[in-house]
CSV table of C-alpha atoms in Angstrom, one decimal:
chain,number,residue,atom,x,y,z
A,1,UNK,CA,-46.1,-40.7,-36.9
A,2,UNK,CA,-45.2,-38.0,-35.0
A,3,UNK,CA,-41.3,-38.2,-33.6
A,4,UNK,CA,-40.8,-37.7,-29.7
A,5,UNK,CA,-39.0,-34.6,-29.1
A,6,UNK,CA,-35.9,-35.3,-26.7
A,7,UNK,CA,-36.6,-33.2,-23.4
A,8,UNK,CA,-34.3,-30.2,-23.1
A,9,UNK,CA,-31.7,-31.5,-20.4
A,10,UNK,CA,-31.8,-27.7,-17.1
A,11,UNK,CA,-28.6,-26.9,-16.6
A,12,UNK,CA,-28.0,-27.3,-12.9
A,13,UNK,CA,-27.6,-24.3,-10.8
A,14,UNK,CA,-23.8,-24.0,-10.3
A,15,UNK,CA,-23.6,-24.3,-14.0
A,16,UNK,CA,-26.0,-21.4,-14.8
A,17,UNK,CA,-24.1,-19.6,-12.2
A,18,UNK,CA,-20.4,-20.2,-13.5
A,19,UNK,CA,-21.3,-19.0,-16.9
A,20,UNK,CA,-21.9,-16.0,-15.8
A,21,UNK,CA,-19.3,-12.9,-15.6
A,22,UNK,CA,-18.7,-11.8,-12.1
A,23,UNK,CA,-19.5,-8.4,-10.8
A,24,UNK,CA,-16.2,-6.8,-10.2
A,25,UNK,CA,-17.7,-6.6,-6.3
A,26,UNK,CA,-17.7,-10.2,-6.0
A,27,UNK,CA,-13.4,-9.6,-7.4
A,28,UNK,CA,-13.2,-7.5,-4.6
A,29,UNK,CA,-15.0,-9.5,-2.3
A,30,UNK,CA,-13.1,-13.0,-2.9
A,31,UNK,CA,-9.9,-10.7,-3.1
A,32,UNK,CA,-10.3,-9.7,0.3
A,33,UNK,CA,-11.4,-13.3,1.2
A,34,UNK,CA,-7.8,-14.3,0.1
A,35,UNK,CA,-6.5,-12.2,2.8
A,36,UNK,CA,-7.8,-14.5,5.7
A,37,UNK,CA,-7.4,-17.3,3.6
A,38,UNK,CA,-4.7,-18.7,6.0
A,39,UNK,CA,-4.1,-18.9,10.0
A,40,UNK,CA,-1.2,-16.8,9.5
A,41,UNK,CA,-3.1,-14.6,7.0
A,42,UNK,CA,-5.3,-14.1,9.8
A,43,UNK,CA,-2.8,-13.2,12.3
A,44,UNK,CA,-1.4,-10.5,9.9
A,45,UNK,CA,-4.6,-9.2,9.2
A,46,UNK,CA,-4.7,-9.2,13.1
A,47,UNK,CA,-1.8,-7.5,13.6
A,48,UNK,CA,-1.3,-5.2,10.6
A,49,UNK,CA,-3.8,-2.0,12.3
A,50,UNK,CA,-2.4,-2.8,15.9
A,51,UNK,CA,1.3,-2.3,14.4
A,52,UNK,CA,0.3,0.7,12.5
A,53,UNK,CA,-1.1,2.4,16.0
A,54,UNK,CA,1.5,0.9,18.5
A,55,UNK,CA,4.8,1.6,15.6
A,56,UNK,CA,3.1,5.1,15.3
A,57,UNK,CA,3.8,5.7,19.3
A,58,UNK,CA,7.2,4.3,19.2
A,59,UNK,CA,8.3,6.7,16.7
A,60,UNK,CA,6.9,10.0,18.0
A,61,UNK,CA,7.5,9.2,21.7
A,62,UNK,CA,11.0,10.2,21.4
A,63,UNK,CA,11.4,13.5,18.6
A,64,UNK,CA,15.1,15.1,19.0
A,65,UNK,CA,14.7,18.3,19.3
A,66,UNK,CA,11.6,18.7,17.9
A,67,UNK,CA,11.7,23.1,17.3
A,68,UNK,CA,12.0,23.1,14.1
A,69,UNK,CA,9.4,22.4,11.5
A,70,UNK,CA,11.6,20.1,9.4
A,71,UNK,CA,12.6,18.0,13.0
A,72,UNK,CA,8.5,17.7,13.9
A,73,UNK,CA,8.2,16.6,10.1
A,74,UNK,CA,10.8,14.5,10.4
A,75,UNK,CA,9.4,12.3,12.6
A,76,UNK,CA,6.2,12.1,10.8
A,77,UNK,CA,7.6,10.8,7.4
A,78,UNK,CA,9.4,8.3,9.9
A,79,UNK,CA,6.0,7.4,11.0
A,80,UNK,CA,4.6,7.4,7.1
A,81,UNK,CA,7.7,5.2,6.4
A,82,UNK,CA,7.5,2.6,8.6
A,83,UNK,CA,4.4,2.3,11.2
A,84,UNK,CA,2.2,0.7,8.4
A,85,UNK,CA,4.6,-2.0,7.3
A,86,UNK,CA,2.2,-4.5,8.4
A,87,UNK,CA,-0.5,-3.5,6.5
A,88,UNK,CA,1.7,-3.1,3.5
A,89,UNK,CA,3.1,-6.6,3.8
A,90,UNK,CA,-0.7,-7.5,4.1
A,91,UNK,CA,-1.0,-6.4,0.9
A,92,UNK,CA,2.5,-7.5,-0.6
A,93,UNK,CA,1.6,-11.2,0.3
A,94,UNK,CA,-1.8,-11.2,-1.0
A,95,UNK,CA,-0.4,-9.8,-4.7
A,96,UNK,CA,2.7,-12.0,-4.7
A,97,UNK,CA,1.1,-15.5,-3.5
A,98,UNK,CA,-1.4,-15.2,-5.7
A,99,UNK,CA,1.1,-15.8,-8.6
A,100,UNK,CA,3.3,-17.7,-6.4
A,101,UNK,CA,0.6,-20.4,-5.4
A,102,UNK,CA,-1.6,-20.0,-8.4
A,103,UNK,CA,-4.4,-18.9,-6.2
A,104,UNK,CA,-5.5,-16.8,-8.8
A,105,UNK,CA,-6.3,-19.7,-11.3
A,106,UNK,CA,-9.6,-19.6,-9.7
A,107,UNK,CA,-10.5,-16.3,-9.8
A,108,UNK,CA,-9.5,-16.1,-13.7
A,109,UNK,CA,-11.6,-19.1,-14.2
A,110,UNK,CA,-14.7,-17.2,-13.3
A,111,UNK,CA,-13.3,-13.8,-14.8
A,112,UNK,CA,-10.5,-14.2,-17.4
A,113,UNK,CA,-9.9,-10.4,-17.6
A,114,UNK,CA,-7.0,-9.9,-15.8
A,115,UNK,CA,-7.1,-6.0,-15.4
A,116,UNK,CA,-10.5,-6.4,-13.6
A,117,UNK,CA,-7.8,-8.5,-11.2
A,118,UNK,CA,-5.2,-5.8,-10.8
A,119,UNK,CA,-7.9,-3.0,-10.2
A,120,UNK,CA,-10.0,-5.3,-7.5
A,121,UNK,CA,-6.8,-5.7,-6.0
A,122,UNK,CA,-6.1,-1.9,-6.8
A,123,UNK,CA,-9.3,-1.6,-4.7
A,124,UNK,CA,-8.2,-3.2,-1.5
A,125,UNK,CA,-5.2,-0.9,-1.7
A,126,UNK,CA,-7.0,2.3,-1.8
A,127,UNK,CA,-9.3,1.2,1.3
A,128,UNK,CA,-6.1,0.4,3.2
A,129,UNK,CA,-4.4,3.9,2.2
A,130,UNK,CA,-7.4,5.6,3.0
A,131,UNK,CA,-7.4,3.9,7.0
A,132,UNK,CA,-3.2,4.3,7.0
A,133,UNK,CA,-3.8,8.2,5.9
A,134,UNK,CA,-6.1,8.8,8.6
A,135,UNK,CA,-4.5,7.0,11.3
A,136,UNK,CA,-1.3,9.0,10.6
A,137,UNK,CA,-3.1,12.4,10.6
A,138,UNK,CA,-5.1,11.0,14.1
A,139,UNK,CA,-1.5,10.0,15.3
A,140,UNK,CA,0.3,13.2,14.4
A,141,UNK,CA,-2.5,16.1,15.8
A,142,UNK,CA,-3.3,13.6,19.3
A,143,UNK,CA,-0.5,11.9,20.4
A,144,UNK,CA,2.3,13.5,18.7
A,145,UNK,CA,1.1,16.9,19.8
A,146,UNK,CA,0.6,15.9,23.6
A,147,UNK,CA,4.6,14.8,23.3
A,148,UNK,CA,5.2,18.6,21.7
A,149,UNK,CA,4.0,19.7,24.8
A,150,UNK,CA,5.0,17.4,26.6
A,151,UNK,CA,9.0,18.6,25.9
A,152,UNK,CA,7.7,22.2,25.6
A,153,UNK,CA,7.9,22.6,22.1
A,154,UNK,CA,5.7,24.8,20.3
A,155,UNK,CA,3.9,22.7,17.9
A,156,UNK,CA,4.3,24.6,14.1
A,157,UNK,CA,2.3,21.6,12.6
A,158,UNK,CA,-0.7,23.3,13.7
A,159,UNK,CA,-0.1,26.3,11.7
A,160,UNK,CA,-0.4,24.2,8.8
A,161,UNK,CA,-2.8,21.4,9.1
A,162,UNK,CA,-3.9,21.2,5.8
A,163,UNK,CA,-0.4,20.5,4.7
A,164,UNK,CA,0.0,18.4,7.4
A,165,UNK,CA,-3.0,16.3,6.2
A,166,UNK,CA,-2.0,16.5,2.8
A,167,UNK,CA,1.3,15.2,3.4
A,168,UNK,CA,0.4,12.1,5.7
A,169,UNK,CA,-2.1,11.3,3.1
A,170,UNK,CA,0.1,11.3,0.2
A,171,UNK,CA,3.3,9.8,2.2
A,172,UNK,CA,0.7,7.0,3.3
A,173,UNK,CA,-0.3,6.5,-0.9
A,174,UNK,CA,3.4,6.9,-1.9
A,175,UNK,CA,4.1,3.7,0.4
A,176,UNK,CA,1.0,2.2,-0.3
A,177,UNK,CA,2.2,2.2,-4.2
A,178,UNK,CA,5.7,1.0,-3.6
A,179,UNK,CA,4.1,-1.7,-1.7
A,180,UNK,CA,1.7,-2.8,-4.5
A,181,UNK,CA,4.2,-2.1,-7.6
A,182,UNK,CA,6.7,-4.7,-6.3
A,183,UNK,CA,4.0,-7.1,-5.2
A,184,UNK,CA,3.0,-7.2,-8.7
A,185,UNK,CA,6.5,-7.0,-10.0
A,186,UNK,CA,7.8,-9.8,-8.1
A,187,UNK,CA,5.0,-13.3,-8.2
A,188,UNK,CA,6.9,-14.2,-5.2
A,189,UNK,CA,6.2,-14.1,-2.2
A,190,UNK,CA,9.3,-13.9,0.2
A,191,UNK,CA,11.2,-12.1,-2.9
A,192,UNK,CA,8.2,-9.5,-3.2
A,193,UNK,CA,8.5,-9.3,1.1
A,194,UNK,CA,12.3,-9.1,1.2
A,195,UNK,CA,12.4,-6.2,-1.6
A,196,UNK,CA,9.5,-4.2,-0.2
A,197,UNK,CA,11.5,-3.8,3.5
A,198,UNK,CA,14.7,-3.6,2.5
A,199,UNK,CA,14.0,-0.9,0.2
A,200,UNK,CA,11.5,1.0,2.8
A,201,UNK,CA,14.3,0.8,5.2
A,202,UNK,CA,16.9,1.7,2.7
A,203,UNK,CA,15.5,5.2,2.2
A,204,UNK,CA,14.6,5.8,5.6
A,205,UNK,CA,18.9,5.3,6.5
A,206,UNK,CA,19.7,7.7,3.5
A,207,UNK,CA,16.9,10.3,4.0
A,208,UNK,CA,16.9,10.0,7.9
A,209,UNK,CA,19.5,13.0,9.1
A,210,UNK,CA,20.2,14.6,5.6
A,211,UNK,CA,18.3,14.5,2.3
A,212,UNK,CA,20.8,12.3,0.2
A,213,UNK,CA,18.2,10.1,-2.0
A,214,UNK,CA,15.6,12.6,-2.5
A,215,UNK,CA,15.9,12.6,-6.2
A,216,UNK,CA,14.5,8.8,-5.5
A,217,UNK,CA,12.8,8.9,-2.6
A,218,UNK,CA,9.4,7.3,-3.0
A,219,UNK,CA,8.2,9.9,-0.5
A,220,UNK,CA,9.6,12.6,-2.3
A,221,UNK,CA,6.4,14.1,-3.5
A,222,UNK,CA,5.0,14.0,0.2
A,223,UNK,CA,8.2,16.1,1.6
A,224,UNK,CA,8.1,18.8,-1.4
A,225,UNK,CA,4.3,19.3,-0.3
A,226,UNK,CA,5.8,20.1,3.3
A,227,UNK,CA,8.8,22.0,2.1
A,228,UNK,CA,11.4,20.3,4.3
A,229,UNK,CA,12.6,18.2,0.8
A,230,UNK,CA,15.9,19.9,0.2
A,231,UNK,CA,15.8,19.4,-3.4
A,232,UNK,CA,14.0,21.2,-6.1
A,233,UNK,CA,11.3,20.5,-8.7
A,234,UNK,CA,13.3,18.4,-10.9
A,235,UNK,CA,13.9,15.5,-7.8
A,236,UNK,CA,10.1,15.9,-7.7
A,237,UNK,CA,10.0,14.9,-11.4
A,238,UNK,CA,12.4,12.3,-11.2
A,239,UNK,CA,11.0,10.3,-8.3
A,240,UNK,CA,7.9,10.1,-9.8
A,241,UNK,CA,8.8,9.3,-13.2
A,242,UNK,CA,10.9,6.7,-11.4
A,243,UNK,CA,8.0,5.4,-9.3
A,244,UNK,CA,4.9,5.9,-11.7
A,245,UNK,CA,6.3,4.4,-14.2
A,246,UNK,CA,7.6,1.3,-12.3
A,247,UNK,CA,4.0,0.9,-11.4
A,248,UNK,CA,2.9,1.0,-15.2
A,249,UNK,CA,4.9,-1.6,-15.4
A,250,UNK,CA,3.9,-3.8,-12.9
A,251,UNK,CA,0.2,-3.2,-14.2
A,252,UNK,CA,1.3,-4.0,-17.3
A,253,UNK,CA,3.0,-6.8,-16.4
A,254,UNK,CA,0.6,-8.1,-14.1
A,255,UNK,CA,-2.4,-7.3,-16.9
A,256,UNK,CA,-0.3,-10.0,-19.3
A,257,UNK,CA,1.0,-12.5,-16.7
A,258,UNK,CA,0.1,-16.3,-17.2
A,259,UNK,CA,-1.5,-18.0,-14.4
A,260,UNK,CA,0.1,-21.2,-15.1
């Protein structure tokens, strides 16, 4: 007699689906789901580009004597510092909660490696530097140039605008990094908030008349580019040891952290 064979039981869909490894696409993509997870999240997300444009007008509307290259740069690393705080915070609070909610559980769950994690998040952060950088070089040769003439001022950024570009671009990363190396430092959320602004209003006290912390300035690299830094190489090489290597550390730490 021949046995009945037991019928091989399909695995329903969801199943099927689960087992498999996300693409690192659909990291990003529920990464930046997690931004607008919230009605407030929402609001922020709202608000962060509006604050970057209208922040951007309230510190170039009024440039103190503005005849000097280092005055005019002046008040476009004040811009760099501080018009894109929203959309730094945006980013700060989705890093931090994650941790501090254990809304990452799920996202692990699906894709244990936790490096694919960092570098979706990574991901976001490069797209946001990339619309910070060019609203700060839009800002600086439109608005800020029309209050140059404006006050009869010759405008010396326009002799350099590829420094000028440069320099908005990497002052906009240099924040950008701060921002994400302390969200990923601190898995909390108001900690990882309070540090992030009282630190980018820290330098911008000590660095804003004379050049006291440039040996630490996170920006530092961005003002040697435009030559109004008045230290040498070796503050260069100091602030970014400083800075790079805090953000090795928050990868690393980050990479290794336990969801639970």
């Amino acid at each position: 007699m021949i046995p009945m064979q037991t019928p091989v039981q399909q695995q329903p869909a969801w199943a099927v689906g689960a087992s498999k490894r996300a693409s690192f696409g659909t990291v990003v993509g529920v990464e930046l789901r997690k931004m607008s997870a919230t009605v407030a999240d929402k609001i922020l997300l709202i608000a962060a580009p509006i604050g970057l444009v209208v922040l951007s007008i309230m510190f170039m509307v009024d440039s103190s004597h503005p005849y000097t290259l280092e005055k005019q740069m002046g008040s476009v690393f004040l811009t760099v510092r501080l018009a894109a705080v929203l959309v730094d915070l945006t980013l700060v609070k989705l890093i931090a909660a994650e941790w501090h909610y254990r809304s990452s559980q799920p996202t692990l769950l699906v894709q244990p490696s936790r490096m694919r994690y960092v570098f979706a998040q990574a991901t976001i952060a490069v797209g946001a530097w990339l619309l910070v950088g060019g609203v700060h070089v839009l800002m600086t040769f439109t608005f800020f140039s029309s209050r140059l003439d404006a006050r009869d001022a010759q405008n010396l950024l326009t002799f350099r605008p590829g420094m000028v570009v440069a320099a908005c671009f990497l002052g906009a990363f240099c924040m950008m990094l701060l921002a994400v190396t302390i969200g990923w430092l601190i898995p909390n959320t108001a900690g990882a908030i309070t540090t992030y602004v009282l630190v980018s209003l820290l330098f911008t006290i000590l660095q804003g008349n004379s050049d006291f912390a440039g040996w630490v300035d996170p920006i530092e690299p961005a003002r040697q580019l435009s030559g109004v830094s008045a230290h040498g190489v070796v503050a260069l090489v100091t602030s970014l040891i400083l800075w790079l290597g805090l953000a090795a550390v928050a990868i690393f730490r980050a990479g290794n952290r336990e969801a639970a």
